[in-house]
Coordinates of C-alpha atoms and ligand atoms in Angstrom, one line a residue:
X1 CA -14.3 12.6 21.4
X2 CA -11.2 12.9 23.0
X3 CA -8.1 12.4 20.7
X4 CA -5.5 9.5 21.4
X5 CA -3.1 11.7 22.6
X6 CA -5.7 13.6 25.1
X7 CA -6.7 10.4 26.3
X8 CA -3.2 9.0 27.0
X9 CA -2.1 12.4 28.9
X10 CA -1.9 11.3 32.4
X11 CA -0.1 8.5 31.9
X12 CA 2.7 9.8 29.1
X13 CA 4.1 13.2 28.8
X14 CA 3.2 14.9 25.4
X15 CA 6.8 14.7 24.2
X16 CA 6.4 11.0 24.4
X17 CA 4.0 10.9 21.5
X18 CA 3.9 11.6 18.2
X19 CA 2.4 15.1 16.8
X20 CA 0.5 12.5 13.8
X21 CA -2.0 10.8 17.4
X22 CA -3.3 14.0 18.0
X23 CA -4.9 14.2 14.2
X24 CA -6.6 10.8 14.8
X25 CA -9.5 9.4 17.4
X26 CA -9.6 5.7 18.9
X27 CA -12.3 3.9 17.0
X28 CA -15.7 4.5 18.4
X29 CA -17.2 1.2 17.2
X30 CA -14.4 -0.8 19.4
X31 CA -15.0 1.9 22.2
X32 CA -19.0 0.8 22.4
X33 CA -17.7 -2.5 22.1
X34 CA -15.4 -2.3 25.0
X35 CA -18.0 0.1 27.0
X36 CA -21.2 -3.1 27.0
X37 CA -18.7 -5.6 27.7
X38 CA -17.5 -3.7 30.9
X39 CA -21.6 -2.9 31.5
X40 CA -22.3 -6.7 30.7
X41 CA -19.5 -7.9 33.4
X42 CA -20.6 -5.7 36.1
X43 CA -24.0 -7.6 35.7
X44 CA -26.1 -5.2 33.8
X45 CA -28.7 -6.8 31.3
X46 CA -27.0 -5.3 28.0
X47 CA -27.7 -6.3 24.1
X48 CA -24.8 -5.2 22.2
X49 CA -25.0 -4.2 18.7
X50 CA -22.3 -2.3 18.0
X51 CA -19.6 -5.1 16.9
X52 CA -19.3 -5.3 12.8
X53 CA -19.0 -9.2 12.8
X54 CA -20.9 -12.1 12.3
X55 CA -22.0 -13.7 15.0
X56 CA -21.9 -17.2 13.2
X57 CA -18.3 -19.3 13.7
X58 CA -16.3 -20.4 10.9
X59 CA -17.7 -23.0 9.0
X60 CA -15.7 -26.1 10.0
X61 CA -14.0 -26.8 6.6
X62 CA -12.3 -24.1 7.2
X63 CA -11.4 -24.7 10.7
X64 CA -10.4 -28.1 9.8
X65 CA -8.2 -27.2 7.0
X66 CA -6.3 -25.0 9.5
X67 CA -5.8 -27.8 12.0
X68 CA -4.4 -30.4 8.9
X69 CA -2.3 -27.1 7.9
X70 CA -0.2 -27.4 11.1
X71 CA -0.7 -31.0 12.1
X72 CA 1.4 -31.1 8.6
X73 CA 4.1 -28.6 9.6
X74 CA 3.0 -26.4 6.9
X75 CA 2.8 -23.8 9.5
X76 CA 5.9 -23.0 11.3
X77 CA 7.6 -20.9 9.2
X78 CA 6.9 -17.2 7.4
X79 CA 5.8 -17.7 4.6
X80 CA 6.1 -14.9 1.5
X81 CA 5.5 -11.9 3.0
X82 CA 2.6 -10.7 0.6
X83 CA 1.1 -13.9 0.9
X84 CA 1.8 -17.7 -0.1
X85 CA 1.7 -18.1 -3.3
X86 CA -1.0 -20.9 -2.7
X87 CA -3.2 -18.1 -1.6
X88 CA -2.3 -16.0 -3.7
X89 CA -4.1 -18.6 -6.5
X90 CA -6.9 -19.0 -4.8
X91 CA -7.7 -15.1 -4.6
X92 CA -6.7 -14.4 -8.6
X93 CA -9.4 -17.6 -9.0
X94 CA -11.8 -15.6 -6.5
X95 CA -11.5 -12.5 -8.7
X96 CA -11.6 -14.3 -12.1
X97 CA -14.6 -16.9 -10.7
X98 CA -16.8 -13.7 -8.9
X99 CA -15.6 -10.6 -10.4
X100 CA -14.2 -11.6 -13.9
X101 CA -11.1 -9.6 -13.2
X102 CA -7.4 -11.0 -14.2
X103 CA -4.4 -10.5 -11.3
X104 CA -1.1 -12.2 -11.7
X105 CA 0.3 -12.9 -8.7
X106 CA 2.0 -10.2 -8.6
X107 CA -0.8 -8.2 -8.5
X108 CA -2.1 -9.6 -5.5
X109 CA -1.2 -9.2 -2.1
X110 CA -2.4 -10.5 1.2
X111 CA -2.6 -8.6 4.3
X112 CA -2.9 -9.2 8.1
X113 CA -7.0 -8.0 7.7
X114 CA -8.6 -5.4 5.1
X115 CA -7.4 -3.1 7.3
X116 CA -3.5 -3.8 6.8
X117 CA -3.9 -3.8 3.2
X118 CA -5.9 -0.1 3.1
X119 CA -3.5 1.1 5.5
X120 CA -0.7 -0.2 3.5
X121 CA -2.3 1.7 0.4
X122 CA -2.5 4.9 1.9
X123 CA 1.4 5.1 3.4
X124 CA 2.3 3.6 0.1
X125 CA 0.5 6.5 -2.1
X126 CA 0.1 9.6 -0.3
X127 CA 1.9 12.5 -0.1
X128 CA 0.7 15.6 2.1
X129 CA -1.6 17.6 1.0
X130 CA -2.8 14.7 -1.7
X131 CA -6.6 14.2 -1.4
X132 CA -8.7 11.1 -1.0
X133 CA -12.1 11.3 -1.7
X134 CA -14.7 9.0 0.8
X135 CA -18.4 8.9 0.7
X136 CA -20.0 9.7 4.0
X137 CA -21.3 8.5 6.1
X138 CA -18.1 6.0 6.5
X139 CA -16.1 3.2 7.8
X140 CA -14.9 5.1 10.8
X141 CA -11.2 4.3 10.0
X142 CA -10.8 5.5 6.8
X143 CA -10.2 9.1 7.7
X144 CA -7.8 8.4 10.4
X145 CA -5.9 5.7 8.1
X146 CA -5.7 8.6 5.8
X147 CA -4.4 11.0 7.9
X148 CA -1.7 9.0 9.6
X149 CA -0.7 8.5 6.0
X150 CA 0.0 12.1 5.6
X151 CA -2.8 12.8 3.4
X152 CA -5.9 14.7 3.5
X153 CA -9.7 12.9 3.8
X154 CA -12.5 15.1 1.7
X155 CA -15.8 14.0 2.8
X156 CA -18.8 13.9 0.5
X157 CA -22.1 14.1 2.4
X158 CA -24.8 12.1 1.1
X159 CA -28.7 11.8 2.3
X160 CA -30.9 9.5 3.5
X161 CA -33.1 10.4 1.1
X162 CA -30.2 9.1 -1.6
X163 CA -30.0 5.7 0.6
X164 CA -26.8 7.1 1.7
X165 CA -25.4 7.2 -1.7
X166 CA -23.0 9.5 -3.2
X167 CA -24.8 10.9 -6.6
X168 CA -22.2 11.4 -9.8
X169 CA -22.6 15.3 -9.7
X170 CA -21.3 15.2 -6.0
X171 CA -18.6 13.2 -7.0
X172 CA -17.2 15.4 -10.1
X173 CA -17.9 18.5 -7.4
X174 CA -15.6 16.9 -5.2
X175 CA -12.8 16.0 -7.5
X176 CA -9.6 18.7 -7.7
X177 CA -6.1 18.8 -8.8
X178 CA -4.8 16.7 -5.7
X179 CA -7.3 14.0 -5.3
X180 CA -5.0 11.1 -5.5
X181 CA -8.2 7.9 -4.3
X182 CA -11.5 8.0 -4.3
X183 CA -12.5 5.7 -2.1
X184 CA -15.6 3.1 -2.9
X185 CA -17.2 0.9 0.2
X186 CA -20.2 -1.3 -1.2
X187 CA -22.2 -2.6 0.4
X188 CA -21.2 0.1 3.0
X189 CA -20.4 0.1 6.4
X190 CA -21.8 1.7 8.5
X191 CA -25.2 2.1 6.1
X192 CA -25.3 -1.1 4.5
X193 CA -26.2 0.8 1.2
X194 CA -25.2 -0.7 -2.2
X195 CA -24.5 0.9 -6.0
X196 CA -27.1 -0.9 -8.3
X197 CA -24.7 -1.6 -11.9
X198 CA -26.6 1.9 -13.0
X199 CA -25.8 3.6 -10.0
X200 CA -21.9 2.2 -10.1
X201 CA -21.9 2.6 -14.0
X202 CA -22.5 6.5 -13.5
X203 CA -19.9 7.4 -11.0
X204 CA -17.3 5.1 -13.1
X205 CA -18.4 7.5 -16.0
X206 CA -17.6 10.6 -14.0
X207 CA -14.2 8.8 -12.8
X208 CA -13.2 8.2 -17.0
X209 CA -12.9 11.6 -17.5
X210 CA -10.7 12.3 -14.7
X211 CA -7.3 10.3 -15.5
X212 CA -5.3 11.2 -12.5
X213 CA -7.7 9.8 -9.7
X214 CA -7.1 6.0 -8.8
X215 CA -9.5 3.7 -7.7
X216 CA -9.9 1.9 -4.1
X217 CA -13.0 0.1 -3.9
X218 CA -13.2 -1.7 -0.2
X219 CA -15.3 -5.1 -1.2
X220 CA -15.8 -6.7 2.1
X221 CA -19.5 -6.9 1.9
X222 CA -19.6 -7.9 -1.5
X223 CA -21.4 -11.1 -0.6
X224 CA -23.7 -10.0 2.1
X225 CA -26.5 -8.8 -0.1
X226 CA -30.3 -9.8 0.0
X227 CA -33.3 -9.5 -2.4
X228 CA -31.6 -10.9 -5.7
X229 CA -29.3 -7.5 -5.7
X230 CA -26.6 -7.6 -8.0
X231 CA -23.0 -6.9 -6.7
X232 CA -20.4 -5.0 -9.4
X233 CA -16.4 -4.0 -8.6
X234 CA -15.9 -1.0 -10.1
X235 CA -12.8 -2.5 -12.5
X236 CA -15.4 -5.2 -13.4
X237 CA -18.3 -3.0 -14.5
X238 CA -15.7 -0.3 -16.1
X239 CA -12.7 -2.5 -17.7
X240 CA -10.9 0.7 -18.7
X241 CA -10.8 1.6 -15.1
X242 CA -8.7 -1.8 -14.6
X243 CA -4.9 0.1 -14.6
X244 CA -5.7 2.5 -11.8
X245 CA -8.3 0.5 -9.6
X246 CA -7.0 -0.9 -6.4
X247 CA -9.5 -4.0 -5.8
X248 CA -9.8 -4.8 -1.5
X249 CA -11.8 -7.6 0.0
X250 CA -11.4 -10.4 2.6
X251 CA -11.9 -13.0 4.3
X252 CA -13.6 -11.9 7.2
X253 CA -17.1 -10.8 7.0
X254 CA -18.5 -13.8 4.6
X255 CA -16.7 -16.4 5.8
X256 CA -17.3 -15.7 9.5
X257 CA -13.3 -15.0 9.7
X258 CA -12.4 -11.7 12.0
X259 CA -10.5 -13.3 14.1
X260 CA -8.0 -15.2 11.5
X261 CA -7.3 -11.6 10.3
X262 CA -7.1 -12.4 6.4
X263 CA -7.6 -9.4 3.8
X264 CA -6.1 -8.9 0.2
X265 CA -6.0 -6.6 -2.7
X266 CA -5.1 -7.2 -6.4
X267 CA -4.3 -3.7 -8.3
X268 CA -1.1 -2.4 -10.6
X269 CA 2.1 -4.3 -10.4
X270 CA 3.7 -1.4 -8.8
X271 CA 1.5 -0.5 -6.5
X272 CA 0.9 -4.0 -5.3
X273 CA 4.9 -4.0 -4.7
X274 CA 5.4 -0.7 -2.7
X275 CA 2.3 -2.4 -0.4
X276 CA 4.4 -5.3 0.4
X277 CA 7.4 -3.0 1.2
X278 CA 5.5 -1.3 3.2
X279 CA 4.5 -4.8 5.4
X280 CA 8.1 -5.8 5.0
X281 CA 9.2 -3.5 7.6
X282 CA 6.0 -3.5 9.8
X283 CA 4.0 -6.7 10.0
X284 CA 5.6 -9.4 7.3
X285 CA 3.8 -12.2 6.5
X286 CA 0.1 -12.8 7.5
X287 CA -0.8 -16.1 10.1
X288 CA 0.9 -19.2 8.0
X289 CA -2.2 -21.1 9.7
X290 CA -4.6 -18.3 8.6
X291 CA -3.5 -17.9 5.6
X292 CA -4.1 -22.1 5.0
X293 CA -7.7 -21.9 6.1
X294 CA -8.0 -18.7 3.6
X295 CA -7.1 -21.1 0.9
X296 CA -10.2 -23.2 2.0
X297 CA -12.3 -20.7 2.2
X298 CA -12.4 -19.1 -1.2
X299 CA -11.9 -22.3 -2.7
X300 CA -14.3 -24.4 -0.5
X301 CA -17.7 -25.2 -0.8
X302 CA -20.2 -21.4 -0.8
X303 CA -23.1 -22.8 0.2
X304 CA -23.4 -21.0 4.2
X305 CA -23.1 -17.6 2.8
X306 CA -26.9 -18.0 1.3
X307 CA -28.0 -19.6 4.4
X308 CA -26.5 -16.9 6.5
X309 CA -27.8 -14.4 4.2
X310 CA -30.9 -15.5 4.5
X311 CA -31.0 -14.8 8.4
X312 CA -29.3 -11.6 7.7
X313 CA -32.2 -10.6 5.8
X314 CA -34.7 -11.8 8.2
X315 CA -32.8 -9.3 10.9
X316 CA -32.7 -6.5 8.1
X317 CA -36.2 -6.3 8.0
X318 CA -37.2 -6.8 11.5
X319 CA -35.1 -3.5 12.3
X320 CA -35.9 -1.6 9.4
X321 CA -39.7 -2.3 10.2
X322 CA -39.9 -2.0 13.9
X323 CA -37.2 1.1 13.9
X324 CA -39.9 2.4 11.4
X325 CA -42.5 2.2 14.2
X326 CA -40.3 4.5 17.0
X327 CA -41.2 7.5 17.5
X328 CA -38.6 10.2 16.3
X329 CA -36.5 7.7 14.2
X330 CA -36.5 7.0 10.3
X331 CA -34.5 4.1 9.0
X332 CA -33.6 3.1 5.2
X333 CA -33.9 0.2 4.2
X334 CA -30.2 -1.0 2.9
X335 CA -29.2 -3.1 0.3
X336 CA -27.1 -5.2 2.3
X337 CA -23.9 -5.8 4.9
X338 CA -25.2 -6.3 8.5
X339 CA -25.9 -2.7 9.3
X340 CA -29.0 -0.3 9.6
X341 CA -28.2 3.3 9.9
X342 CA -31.7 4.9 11.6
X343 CA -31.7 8.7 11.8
X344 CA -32.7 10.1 15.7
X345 CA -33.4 13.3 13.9
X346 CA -36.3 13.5 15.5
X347 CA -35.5 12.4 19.3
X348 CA -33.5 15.6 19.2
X349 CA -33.8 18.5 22.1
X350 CA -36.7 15.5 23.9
X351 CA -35.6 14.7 27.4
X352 CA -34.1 10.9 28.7
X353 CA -36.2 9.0 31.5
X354 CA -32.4 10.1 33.8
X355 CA -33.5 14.0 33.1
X356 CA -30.9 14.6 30.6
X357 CA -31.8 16.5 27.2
X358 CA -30.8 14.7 24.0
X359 CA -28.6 17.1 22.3
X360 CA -27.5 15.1 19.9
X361 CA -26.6 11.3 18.8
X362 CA -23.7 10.8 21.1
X363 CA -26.4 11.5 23.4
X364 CA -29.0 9.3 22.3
X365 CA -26.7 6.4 22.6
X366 CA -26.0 7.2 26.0
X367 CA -29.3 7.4 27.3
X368 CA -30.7 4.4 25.0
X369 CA -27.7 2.5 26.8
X370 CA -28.3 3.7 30.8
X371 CA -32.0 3.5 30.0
X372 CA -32.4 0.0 28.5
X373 CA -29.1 -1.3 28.0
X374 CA -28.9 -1.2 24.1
X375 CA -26.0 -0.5 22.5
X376 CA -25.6 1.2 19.5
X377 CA -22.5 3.3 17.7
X378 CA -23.2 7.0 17.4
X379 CA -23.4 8.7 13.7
X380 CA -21.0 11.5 14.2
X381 CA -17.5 9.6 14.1
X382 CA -19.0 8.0 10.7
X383 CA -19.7 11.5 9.8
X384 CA -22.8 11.8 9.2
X385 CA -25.5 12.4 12.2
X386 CA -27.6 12.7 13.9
X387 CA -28.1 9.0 13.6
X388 CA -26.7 5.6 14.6
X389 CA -25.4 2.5 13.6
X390 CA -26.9 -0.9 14.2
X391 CA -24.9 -4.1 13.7
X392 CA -27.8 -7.0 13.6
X393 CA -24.9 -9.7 13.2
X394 CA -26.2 -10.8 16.4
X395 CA -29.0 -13.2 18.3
X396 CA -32.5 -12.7 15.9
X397 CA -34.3 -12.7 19.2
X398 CA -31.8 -9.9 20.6
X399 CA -32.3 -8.1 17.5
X400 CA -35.8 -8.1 18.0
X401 CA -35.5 -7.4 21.7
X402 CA -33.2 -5.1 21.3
X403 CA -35.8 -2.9 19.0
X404 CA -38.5 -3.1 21.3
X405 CA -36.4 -1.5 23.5
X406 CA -35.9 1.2 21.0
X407 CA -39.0 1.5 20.3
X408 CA -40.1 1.9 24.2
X409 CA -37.3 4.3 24.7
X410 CA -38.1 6.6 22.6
X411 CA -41.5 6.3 23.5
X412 CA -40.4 7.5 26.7
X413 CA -39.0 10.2 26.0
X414 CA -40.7 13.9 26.8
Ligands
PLP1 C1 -15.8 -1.5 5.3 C2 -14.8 -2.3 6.0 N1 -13.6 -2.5 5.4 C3 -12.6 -3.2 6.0 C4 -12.8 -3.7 7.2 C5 -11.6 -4.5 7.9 O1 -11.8 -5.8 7.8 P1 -10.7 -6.8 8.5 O2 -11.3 -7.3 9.8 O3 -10.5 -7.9 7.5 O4 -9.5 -6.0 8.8 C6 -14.0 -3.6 7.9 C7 -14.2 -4.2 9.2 O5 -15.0 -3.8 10.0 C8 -15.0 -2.9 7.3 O6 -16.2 -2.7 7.8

């Protein structure tokens, strides 16, 4: 894929832009996103999967506690720019309540979306040439946040065969002089893979024994997770990892919240402080309304997240069982998120219904769109292909729809 600054070329000089675009790509799961919706509008018959949100709407004690927030005037001015401190409360409770972990306020900021409060870690902690260790495959904008930060993503392949995880010995491999983070995501997007308390326990081991390597563990997921699995934060499952572990979660995956845009993070005093310099002088405080219905939501009543889970589930296995049955594609069955991540290793160098040969995943996607109007995210800008990514945070009967199409598509092809 084209870079940002290749892409914007015609319409600004190069001079215009800064030399850090042309190190970074525009996300690929907003640009499938953008690419059905445009299909969808002209008319086309298109079931999108490629979006990484719930398709359920915020529970309406949450909505309602925003509407009393500002019907109150409690929401016209900015509020603390890391985060009221009513928030703030409810999130140490959040960590103490799910994750037995201690934060002081001051160890706990609140960010306009997970994404703020990684990218704010990053420009707050890296220097050049300083290393930061991510699992792959991966959120697609980890790299990039890293290297608009100045620093330097090292990628550690795992295998399907692994469930997409990354083993201990591949993590001590990986680990040199300049790795400032290594960076944790479970459950994972885009593989919806999950460390079991043994598997976690053995990469905190390897992490012990190497004292100049913080922590970032991205926890979004941590309550989308079916079959009785067990969810552990690293600084929770290894206490002495507590002073250099950087804990991230949010609001909006669970609590059907992307739009409110409500992440956080509690970590080291210091740490937490250079953060909320750094969204100072960029974003300061989050939404004063979202921020209200965030207080709502970790402190509210918990009982949707089963009842959404359990639908979650029932979508898990629909794909990974009728993926299972296409010819050419093999796909793992994750511990949890709202993600599948099917190899097409085996629809490679076969030719599309349109005549084209599928070289690789970008490819498959292509066709599998033009041909039957399913679209997926390609594995490559997640680093690890050829596969794809399936978000079944949608419609059950799309899901299922959406597979048979899969299913006859590859079926199809010669
Ligand atoms: C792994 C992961 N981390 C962080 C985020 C960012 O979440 P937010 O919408 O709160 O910025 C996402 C969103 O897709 C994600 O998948």
């Amino acid at each position: 894929m084209a870079t940002v600054a290749e892409q914007l070329k015609p319409a600004a000089p190069a001079e215009l832009l800064a030399k850090s675009l042309k190190r970074i790509k525009p996300s690929a799961t907003i640009a499938v996103t953008d690419k059905a919706r445009a299909l969808k509008a002209a008319g086309r018959d298109v079931i999108g999967l490629g979006a990484g949100e719930p398709d359920f709407d915020t529970p309406d004690n949450i909505k309602l506690a925003a509407i009393r927030a500002i019907t109150e005037g409690k929401t016209a001015k900015y509020t603390a720019v890391d985060g009221m401190a009513e928030l703030k409360a409810a999130v140490a409770r959040k960590f103490k309540r799910e994750n037995n972990l201690d934060y002081k306020p001051g160890q706990i900021i609140i960010g306009t979306g997970g994404k703020q409060v990684l990218y704010n870690a990053f420009m707050a902690t890296l220097n050049p040439g300083e290393q930061v260790i991510i699992p792959a495959p991966y959120w697609v904008s980890y790299p990039d946040m890293v290297l608009l930060a100045g620093g330097e993503p090292v990628a550690v392949p795992t295998t399907i065969e692994s469930g997409f995880k990354m083993t201990p010995e591949a993590l001590e491999r990986a680990i040199t002089p300049q790795t400032k983070w290594v960076l944790l995501n479970s459950p994972s997007n885009p593989t919806g893979a999950a460390y079991t308390r043994a598997e976690l326990k053995k990469l905190t081991d390897v992490l012990l024994r190497h004292p100049h390597v913080f922590v970032m563990t991205d926890d979004m997921y941590e309550h989308l997770v079916y079959d009785d699995f067990e969810f552990f934060s690293p600084a929770q499952l290894e206490p002495r990892l507590y002073e250099r572990t950087l804990t991230i979660n949010g609001c909006s995956k669970a609590y059907c919240m992307t739009g409110w845009r409500i992440g956080y993070a509690g970590g080291p005093e210091q740490l937490i402080k250079a953060m909320a310099m750094i969204q100072s002088q960029s974003t300061s405080n989050p939404t004063a309304v979202a921020q209200w219905a965030a207080v709502e939501a970790l402190d509210g009543p918990q009982d949707f997240i089963p009842k959404h889970n359990a639908i979650f589930k029932e979508r898990r296995d629909l794909c990974v069982s009728m993926l299972n049955q296409a010819k050419g594609i093999q796909c793992p069955k994750p511990e949890g998120a709202f993600y599948v991540y099917p190899s097409c290793a085996g629809t490679i160098g076969r030719t599309a219904p349109s005549g084209k040969k599928i070289a690789n995943d970008e490819d498959f996607v292509t066709e599998l769109l033009e041909a039957e109007g399913v679209a997926v995210v390609q594995g490559t800008p997640f680093g690890f292909g050829p596969a794809f990514r399936i978000s079944y945070a949608t419609k059950t009967s799309d899901v299922e729809e959406a597979c048979r199409r899969i299913q006859r598509f590859c079926g199809n092809l010669r």
